[in-house]
mmCIF file of C-alpha atoms and ligand atoms in Angstrom:
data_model
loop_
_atom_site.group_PDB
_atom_site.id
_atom_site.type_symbol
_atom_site.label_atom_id
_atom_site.label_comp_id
_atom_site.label_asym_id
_atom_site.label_seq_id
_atom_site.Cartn_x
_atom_site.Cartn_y
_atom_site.Cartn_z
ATOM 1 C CA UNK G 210 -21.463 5.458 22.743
ATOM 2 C CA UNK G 211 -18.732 4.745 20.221
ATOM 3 C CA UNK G 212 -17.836 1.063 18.887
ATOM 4 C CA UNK G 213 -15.687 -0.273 16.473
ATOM 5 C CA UNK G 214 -15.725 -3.207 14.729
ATOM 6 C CA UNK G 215 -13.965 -4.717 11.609
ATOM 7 C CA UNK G 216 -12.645 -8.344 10.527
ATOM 8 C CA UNK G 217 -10.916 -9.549 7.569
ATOM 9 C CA UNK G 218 -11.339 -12.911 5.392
ATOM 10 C CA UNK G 219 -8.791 -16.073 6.389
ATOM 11 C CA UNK G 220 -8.817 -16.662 2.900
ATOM 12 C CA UNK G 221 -5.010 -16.809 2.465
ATOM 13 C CA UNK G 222 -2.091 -15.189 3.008
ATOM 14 C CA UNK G 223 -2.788 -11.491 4.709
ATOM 15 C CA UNK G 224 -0.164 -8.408 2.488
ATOM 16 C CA UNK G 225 0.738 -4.900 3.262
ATOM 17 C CA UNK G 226 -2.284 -4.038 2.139
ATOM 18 C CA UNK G 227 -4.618 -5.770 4.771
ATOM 19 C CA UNK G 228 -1.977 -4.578 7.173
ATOM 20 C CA UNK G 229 -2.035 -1.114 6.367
ATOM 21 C CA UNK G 230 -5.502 -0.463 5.531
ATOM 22 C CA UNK G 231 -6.571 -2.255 8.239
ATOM 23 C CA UNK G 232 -4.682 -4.393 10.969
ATOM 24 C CA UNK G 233 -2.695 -1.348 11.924
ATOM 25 C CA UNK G 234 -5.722 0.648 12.275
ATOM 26 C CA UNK G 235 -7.072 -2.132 14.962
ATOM 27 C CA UNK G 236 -4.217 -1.967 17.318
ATOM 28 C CA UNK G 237 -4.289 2.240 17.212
ATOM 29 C CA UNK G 238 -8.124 2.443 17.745
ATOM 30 C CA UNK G 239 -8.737 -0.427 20.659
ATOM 31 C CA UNK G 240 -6.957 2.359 22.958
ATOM 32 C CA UNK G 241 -9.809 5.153 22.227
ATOM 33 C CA UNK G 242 -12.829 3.060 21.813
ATOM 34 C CA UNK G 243 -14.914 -0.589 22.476
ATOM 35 C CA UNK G 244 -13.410 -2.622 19.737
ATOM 36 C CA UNK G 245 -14.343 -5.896 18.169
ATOM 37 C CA UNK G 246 -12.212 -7.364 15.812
ATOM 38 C CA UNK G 247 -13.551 -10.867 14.143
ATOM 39 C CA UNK G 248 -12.208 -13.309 11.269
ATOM 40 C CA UNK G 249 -14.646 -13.028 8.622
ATOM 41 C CA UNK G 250 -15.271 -17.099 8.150
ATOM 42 C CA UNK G 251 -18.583 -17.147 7.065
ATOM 43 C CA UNK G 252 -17.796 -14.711 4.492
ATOM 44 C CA UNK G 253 -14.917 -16.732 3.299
ATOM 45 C CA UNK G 254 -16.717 -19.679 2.379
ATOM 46 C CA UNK G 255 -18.311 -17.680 -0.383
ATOM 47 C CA UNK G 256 -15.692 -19.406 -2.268
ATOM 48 C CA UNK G 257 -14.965 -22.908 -1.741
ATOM 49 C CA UNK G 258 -12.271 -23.648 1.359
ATOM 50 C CA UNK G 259 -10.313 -26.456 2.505
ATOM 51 C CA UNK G 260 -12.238 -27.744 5.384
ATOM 52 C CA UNK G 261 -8.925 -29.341 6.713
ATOM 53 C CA UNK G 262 -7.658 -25.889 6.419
ATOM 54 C CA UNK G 263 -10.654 -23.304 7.555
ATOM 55 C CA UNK G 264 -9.462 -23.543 11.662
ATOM 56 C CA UNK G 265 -5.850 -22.910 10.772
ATOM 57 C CA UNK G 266 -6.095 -20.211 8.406
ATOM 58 C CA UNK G 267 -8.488 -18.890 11.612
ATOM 59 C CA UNK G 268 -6.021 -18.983 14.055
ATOM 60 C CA UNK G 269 -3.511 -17.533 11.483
ATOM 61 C CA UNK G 270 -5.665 -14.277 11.338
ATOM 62 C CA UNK G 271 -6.113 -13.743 14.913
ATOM 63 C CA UNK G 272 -2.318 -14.310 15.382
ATOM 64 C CA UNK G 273 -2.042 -11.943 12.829
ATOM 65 C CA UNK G 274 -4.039 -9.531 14.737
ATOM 66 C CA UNK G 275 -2.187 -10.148 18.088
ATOM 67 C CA UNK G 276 1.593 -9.753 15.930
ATOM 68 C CA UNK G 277 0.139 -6.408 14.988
ATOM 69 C CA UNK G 278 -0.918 -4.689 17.887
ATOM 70 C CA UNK G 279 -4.099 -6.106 19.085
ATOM 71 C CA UNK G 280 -4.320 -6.543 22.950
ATOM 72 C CA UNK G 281 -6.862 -9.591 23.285
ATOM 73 C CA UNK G 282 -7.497 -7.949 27.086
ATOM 74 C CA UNK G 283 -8.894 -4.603 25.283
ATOM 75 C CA UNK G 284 -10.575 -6.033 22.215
ATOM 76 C CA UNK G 285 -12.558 -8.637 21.482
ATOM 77 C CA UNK G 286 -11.578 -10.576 19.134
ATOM 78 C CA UNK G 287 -13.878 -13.816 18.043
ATOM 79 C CA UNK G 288 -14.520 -16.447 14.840
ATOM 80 C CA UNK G 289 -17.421 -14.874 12.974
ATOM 81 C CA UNK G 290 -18.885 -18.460 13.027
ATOM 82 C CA UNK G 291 -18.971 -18.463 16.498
ATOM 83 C CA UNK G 292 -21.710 -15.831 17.192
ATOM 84 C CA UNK G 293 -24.408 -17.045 15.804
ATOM 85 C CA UNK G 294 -26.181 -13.557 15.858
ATOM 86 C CA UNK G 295 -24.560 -12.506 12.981
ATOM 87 C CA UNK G 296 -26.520 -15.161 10.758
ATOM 88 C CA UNK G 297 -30.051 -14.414 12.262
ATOM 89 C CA UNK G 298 -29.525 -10.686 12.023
ATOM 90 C CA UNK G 299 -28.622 -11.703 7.964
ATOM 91 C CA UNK G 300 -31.152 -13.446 7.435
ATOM 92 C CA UNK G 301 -33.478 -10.509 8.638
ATOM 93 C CA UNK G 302 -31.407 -8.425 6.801
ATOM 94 C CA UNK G 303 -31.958 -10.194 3.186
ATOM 95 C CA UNK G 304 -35.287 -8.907 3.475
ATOM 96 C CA UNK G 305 -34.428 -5.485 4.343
ATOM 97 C CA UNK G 306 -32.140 -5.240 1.597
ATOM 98 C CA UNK G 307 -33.480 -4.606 -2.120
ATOM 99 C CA UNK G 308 -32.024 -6.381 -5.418
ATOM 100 C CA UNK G 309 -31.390 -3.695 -6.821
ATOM 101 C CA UNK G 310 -29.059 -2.811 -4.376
ATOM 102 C CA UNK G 311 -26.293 -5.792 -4.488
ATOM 103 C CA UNK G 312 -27.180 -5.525 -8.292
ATOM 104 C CA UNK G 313 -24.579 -2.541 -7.807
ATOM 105 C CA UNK G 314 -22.185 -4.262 -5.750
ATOM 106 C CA UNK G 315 -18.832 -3.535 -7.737
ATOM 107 C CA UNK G 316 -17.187 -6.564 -5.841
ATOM 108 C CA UNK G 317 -19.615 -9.419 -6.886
ATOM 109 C CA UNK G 318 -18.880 -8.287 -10.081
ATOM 110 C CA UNK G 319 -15.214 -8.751 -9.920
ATOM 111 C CA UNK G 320 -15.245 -11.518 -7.910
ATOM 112 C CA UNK G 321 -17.972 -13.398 -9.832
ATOM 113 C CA UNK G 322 -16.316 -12.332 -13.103
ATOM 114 C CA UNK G 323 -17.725 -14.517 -15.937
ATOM 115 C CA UNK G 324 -19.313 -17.398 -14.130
ATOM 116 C CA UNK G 325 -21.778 -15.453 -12.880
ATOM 117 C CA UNK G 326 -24.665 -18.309 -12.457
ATOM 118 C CA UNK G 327 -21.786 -20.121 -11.021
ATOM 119 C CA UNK G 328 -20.959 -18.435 -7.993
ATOM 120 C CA UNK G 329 -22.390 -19.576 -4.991
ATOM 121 C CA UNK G 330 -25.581 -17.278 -3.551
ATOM 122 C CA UNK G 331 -23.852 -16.342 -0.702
ATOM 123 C CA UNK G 332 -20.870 -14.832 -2.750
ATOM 124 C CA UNK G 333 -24.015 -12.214 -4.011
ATOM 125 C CA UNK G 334 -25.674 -11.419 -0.202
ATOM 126 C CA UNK G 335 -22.043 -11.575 0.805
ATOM 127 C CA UNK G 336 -22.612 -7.531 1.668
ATOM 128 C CA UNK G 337 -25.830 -8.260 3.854
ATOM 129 C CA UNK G 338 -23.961 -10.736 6.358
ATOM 130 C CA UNK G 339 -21.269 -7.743 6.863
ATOM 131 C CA UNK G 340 -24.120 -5.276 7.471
ATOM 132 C CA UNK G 341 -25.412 -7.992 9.863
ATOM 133 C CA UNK G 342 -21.606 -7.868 11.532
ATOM 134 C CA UNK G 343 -21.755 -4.045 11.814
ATOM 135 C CA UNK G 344 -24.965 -3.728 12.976
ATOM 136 C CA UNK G 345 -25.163 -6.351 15.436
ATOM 137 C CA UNK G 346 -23.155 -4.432 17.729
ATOM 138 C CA UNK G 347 -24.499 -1.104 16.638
ATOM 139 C CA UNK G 348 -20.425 -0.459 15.862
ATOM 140 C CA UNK G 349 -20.590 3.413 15.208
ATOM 141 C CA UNK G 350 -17.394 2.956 13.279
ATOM 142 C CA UNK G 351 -15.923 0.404 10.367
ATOM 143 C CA UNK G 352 -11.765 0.897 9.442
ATOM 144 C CA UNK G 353 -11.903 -0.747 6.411
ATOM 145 C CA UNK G 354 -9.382 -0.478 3.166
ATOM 146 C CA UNK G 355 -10.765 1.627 0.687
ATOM 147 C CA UNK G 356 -12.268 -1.420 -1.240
ATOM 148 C CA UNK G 357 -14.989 -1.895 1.195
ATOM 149 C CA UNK G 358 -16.476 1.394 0.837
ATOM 150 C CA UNK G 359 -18.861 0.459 -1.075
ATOM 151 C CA UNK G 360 -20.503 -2.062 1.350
ATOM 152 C CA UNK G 361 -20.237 0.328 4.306
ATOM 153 C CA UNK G 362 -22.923 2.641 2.427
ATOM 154 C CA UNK G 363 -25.066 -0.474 1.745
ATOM 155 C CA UNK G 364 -24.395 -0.924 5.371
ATOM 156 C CA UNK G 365 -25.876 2.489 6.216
ATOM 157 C CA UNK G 366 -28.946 2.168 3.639
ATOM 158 C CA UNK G 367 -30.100 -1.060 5.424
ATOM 159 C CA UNK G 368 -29.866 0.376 8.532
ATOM 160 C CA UNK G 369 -31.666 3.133 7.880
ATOM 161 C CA UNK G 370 -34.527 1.058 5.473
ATOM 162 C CA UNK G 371 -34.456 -1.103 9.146
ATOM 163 C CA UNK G 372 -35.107 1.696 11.045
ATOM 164 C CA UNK G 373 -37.385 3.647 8.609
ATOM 165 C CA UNK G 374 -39.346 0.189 8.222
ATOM 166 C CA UNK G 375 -39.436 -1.468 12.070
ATOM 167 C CA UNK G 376 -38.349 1.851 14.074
ATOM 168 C CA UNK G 377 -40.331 2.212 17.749
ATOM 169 C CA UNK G 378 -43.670 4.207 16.925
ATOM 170 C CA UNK G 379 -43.288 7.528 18.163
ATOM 171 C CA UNK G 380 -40.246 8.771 16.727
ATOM 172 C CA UNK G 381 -37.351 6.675 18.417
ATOM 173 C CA UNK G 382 -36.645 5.223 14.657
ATOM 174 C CA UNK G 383 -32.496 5.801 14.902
ATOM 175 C CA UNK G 384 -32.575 1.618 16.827
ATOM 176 C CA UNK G 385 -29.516 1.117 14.176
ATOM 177 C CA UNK G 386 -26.830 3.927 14.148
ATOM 178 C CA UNK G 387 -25.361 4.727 10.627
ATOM 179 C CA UNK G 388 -21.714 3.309 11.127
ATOM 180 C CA UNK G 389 -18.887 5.283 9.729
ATOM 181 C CA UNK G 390 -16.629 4.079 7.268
ATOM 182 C CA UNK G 391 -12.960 5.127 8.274
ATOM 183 C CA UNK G 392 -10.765 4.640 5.008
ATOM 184 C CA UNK G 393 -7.809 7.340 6.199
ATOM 185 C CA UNK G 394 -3.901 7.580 5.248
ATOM 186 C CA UNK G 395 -1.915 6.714 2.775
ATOM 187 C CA UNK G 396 -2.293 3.499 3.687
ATOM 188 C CA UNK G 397 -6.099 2.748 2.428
ATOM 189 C CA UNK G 398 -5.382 1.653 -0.921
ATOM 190 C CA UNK G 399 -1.894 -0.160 -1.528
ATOM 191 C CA UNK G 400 -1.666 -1.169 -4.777
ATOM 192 C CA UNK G 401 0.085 -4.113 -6.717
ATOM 193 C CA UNK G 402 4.096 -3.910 -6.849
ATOM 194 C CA UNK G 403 3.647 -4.884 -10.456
ATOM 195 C CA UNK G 404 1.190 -2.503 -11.389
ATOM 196 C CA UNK G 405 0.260 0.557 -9.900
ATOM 197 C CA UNK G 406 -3.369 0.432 -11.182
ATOM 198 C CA UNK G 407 -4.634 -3.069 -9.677
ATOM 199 C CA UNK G 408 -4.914 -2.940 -6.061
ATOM 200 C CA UNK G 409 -2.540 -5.288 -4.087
ATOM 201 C CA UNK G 410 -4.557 -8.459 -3.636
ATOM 202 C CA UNK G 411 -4.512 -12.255 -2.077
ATOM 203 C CA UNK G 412 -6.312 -13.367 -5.247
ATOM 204 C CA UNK G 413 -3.093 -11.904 -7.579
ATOM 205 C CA UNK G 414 -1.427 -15.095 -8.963
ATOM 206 C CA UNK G 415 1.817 -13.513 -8.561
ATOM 207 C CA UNK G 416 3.444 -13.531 -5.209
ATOM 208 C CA UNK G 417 5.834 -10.634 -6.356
ATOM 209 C CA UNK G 418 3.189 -8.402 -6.880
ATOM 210 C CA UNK G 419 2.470 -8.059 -2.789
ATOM 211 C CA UNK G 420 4.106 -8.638 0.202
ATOM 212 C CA UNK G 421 2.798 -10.683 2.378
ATOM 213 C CA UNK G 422 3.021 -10.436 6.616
ATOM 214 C CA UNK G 423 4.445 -13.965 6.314
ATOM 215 C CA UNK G 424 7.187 -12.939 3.836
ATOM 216 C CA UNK G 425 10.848 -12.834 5.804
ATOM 217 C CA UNK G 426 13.391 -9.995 5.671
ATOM 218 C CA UNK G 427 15.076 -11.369 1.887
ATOM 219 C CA UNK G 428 11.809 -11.572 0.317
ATOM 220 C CA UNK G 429 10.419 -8.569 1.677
ATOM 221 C CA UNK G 430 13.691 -7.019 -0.236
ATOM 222 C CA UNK G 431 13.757 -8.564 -3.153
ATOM 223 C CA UNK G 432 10.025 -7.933 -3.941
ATOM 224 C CA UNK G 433 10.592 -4.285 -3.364
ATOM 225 C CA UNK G 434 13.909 -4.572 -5.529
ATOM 226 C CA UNK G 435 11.805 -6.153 -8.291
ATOM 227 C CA UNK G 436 8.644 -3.979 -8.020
ATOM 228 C CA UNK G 437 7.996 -2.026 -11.000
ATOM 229 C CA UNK G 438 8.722 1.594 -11.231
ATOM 230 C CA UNK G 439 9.675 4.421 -13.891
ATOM 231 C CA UNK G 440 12.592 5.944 -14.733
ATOM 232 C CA UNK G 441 12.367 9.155 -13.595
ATOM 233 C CA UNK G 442 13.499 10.609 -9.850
ATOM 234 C CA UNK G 443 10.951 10.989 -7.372
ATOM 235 C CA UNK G 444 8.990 14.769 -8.195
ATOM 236 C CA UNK G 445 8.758 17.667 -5.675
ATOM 237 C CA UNK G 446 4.738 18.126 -5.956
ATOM 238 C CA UNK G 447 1.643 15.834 -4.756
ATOM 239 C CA UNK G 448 0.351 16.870 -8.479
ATOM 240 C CA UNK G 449 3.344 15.292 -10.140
ATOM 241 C CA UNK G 450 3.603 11.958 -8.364
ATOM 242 C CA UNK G 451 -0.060 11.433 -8.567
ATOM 243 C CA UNK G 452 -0.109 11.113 -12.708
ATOM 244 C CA UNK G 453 3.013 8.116 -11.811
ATOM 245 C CA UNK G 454 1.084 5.125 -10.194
ATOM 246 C CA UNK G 455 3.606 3.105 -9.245
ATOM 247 C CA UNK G 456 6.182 5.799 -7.624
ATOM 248 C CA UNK G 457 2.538 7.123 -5.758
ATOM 249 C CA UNK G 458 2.601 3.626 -4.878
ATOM 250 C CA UNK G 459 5.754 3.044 -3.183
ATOM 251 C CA UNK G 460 5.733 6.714 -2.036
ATOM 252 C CA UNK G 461 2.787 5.840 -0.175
ATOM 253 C CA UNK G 462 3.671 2.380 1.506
ATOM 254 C CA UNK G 463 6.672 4.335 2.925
ATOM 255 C CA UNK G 464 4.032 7.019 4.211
ATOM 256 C CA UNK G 465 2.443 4.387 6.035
ATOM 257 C CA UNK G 466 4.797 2.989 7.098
ATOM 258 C CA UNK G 467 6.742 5.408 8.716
ATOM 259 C CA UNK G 468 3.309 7.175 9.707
ATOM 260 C CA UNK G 469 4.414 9.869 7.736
ATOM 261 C CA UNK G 470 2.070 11.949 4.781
ATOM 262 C CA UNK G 471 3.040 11.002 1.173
ATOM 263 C CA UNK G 472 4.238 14.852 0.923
ATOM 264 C CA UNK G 473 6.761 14.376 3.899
ATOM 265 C CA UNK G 474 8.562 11.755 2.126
ATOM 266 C CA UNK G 475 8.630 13.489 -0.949
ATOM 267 C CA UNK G 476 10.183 16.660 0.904
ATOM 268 C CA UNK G 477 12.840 13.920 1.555
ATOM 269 C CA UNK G 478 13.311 12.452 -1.236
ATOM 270 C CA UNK G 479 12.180 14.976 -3.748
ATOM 271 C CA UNK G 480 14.974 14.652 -6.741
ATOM 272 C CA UNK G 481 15.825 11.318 -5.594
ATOM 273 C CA UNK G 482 15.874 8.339 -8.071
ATOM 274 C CA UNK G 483 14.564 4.830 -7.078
ATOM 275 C CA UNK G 484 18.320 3.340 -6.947
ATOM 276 C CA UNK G 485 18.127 5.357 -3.652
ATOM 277 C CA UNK G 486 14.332 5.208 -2.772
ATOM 278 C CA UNK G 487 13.876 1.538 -2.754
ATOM 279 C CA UNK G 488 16.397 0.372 -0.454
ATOM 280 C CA UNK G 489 15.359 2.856 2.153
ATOM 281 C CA UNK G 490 11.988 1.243 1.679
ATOM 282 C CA UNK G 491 13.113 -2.190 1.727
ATOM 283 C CA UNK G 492 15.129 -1.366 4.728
ATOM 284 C CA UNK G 493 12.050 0.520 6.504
ATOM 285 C CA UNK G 494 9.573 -2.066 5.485
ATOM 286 C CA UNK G 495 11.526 -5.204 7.081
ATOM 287 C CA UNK G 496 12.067 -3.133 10.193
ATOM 288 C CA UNK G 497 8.118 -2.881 10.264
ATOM 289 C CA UNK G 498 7.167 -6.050 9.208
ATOM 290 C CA UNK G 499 10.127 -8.360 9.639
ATOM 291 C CA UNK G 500 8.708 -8.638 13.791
ATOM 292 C CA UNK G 501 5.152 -8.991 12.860
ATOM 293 C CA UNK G 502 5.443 -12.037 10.968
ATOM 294 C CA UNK G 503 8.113 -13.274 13.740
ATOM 295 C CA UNK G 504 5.627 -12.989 16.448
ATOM 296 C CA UNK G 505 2.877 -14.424 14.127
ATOM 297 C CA UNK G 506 5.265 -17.770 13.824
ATOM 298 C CA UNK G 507 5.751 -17.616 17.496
ATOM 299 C CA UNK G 508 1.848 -17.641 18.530
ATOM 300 C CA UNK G 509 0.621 -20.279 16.231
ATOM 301 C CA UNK G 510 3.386 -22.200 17.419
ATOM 302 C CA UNK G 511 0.790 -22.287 20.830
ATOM 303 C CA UNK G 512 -2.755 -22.965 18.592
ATOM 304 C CA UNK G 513 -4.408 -23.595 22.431
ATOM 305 C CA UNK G 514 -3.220 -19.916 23.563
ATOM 306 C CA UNK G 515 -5.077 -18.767 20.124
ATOM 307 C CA UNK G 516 -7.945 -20.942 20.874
ATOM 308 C CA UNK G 517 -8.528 -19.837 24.032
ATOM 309 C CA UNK G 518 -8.173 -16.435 22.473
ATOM 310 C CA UNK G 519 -11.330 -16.870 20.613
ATOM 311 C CA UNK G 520 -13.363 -18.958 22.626
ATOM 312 C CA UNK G 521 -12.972 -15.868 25.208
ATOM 313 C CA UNK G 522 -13.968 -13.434 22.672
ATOM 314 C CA UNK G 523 -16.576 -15.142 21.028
ATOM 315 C CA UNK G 524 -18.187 -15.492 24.272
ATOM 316 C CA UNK G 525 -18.030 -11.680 25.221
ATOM 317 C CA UNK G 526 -19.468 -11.484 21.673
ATOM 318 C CA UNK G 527 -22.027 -12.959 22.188
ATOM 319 C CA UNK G 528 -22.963 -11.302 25.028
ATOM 320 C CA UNK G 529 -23.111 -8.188 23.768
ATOM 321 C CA UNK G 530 -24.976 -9.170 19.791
ATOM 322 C CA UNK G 531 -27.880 -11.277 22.047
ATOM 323 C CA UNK G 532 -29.412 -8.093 22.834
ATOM 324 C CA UNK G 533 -29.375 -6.794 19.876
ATOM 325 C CA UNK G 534 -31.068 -9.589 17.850
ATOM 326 C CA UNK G 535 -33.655 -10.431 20.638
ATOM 327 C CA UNK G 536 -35.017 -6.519 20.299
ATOM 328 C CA UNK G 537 -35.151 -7.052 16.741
ATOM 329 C CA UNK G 538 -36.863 -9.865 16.475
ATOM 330 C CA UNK G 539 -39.520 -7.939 18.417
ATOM 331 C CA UNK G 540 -39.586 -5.398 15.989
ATOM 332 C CA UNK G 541 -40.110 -7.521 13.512
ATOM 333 C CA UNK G 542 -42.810 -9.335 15.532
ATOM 334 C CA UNK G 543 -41.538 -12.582 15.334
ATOM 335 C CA UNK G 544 -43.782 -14.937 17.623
ATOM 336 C CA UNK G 545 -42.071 -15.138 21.497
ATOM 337 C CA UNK G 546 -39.819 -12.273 20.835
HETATM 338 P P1 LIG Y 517 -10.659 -8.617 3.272
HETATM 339 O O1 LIG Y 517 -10.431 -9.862 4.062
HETATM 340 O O2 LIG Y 517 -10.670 -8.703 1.790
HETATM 341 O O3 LIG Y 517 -9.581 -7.536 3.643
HETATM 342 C C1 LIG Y 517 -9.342 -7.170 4.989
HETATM 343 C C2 LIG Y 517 -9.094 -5.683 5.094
HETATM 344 O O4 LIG Y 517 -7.972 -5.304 4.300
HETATM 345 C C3 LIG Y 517 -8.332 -4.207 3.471
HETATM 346 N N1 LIG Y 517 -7.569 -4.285 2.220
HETATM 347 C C4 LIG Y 517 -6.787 -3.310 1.751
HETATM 348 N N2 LIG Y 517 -6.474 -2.094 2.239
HETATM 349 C C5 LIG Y 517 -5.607 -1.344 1.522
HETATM 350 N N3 LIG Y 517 -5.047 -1.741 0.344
HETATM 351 C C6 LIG Y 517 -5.346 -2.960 -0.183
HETATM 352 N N4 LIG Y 517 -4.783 -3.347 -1.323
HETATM 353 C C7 LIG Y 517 -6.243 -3.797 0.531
HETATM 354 N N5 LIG Y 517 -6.744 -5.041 0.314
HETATM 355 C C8 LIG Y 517 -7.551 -5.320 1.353
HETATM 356 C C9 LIG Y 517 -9.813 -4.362 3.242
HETATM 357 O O5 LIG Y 517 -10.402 -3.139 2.854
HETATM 358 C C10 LIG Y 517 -10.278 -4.828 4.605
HETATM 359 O O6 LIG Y 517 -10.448 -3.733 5.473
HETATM 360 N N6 LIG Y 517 -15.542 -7.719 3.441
HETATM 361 C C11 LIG Y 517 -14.326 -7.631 4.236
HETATM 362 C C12 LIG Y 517 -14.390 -8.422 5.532
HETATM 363 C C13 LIG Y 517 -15.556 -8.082 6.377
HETATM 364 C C14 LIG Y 517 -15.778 -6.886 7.125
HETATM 365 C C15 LIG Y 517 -17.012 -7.045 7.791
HETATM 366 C C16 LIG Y 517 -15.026 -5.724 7.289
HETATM 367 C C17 LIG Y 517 -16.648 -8.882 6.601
HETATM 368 N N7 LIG Y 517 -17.499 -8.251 7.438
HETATM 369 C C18 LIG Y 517 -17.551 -6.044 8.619
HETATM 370 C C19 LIG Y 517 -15.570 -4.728 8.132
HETATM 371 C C20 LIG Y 517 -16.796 -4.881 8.780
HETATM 372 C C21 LIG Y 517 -13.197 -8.183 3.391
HETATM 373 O O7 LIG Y 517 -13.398 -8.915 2.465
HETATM 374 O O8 LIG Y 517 -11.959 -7.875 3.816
#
C-alpha cells in the first residue's frame, strides 16, 4: 500500500518556493493516495521560536495548506507535536543512525554556519526526527523540494540499518519500506529573485528576493518587476537558458506555474526580451497566488475551524503511528512491548 506524507517548518513566512516544491504537490497527490500532511514544529524549534508565536505560525501553515488545495476530509493533516510517536520512534532512531552519517548532512552545515558548538543538538539529529516522521507511517512516498534530498536517503539508510538490525528472523526484514523521494517539475528548486544561484529561502534577509504566499497582488508585481535578470531575450534551446540562472529561474516559476515544461514556455517566448516576459509572469503569478493568500486571510480569521482541523488530524494520526511504534518497540525488546 502507498502513503504519502510530507510537512513543512512554521518557521516564518511560507514563498513560491515551499509552494511549488511542495504545497502544490499535497493538494494533487491526496486524490491518488493516503496522505498525511503535518507542520513540522518540533523541527522548528531547532532554532529558537517565539513561544507567544509557535500556535499561530501553526495554524498559519495548515491554513496555508487548506488555501492551496488540501481537502482536510482526504488528508490528514496534524501538529507534529501532537503525535507523540514521532519522538519515541526518534529517539530509537538516534541509535540506529551513525555519526558519521549527519556528519554529512549538507544542511547542518549551512544552517549551523560558524557557531557550530552553538547550535542547539537537536538542530544536528534534526534529520533523524524526519526519518522518525516518514517512517512512522511507513509513507512509501516523501514530495519534498529538492533541498531535502539529502535527508530522504538518510531516511532510506536508517530504515534499512532498522530493518537489517531488528528485522523478524526468518527473512521478513523489509518492517520499514524505503520511502521515495519525489522532487519533480520545474518547480523543485526555485531560486532567489536576486540571485539565480541561492535558492529562494525564509532565512534570506531580503524580502525582494522571494515571494511570499502572504504577499498581495502589488507586491507580488513589483518583486517580479525588480527581480534580477540579464539583458539578453529569452533563447530558443534548454542548453542556452540553462548557462543564464536567473532567466532559468523565472522561466521555470512560469513552468510551474502554468503546469507547463520550462521548454513550452520557451517555444513561447523564445526571442522574447524580459520587458515582455515579466509582466506575463507577474500577471500569471498573481492569478495563481493572489487567491491563495486570500483564502489563507479568510481561514485564520476562524483559528477554532483550524483548531479543530488539527485536533481531528492529529487524532487519526495517531491512530495510525501507535501501531507502528508499539511493533517496534518489540523489536527492539523493550520490556512490556
Ligand atoms: P521546509 O519547511 O524548509 O520547507 C518546506 C518544503 O518546501 C520545500 N522548499 C523548496 N522547494 C523548492 N524551491 C525552494 N526554494 C524551496 N525551499 C523550500 C522544501 O524542500 C520542503 O519540501 N525538513 C523539512 C520539513 C520536514 C519534512 C519531514 C519534510 C520535517 N519532516 C518529513 C518531509 C518529510 C523542511 O525543513 O522543510
Amino acid at each position: 500500500p502507498s502513503r504519502v506524507l510530507s510537512g513543512v517548518q512554521p518557521s516564518g513566512a511560507l514563498h513560491l518556493g515551499n509552494y511549488l516544491g511542495a504545497l502544490v504537490k499535497f493538494a494533487r497527490l491526496q486524490h491518488e493516495i493516503d496522505t498525511f500532511i503535518f507542520v513540522a514544529d518540533m523541527h522548528a524549534i531547532t532554532v529558537w521560536q517565539d513561544p507567544a508565536a509557535l500556535a499561530q505560525q501553526t495554524r498559519e501553515i495548515a491554513a496555508a495548506y487548506i488555501a492551496s488545495g488540501l481537502d482536510p476530509d482526504k488528508a490528514t493533516i496534524f501538529p507534529q507535536s501532537a503525535v507523540r510517536e514521532h519522538a519515541e520512534l526518534a529517539w530509537i532512531f538516534n541509535c540506529v543512525a551513525r555519526l558519521g552519517w549527519l556528519d554529512r548532512m549538507t544542511q547542518f552545515k549551512e544552517k549551523s554556519g560558524k557557531h557550530k558548538e552553538r547550535s542547539s543538538v537537536g538542530l544536528y539529529t534534526y534529520p533523524v526526527l524526519q526519518a522518525a516522521d516518514i517512517l512512522i507511517y511507513k509513507a512509501t512516498h516523501v514530495p519534498v523540494g529538492e533541498d531535502q534530498k539529502q535527508h530522504l536517503e538518510l531516511t532510506r539508510d536508517i530504515a534499512a540499518k532498522f530493518n537489517h538490525d531488528f528485522g523478524a528472523p526468518g527473512g521478513a526484514s523489509a518492517f520499514f519500506p524505503q520511502p521515495e523521494p519525489l522532487i519533480q517539475g520545474p518547480g523543485a528548486r526555485v531560486m532567489s529573485l536576486r540571485d539565480g544561484s541561492a535558492k529562494m529561502s525564509k532565512s534570506d534577509p531580503s524580502d525582494y528576493s522571494r515571494i511570499n504566499l502572504t504577499d498581495d497582488a502589488d507586491a507580488i508585481a513589483q518583486k517580479i518587476k525588480k527581480a534580477r535578470t540579464d539583458p539578453e531575450p529569452l533563447p530558443e534551446t534548454l542548453d542556452e537558458l540553462s548557462a543564464r540562472a536567473e532567466a532559468d529561474n523565472l522561466v521555470g516559476i512560469f513552468a510551474a506555474l502554468s503546469g507547463q515544461t520550462k521548454a513550452e514556455v520557451l517555444a513561447e517566448y523564445a526571442g522574447k526580451g524580459f520587458g515582455t516576459f515579466k509582466p506575463a509572469l507577474a500577471e500569471l503569478a498573481v492569478e495563481k497566488l493572489a487567491p491563495v493568500g486570500e483564502k489563507m486571510r479568510g481561514l485564520l480569521g476562524d483559528p477554532a475551524v483550524l483548531d479543530a482541523i488539527l485536533a481531528k488530524g492529529a487524532e487519526k494520526a495517531r491512530e495510525a503511528a501507535a501501531p507502528t511504534l508499539s511493533e517496534v518497540k518489540k523489536l527492539v525488546g523493550f520490556w512490556g512491548a
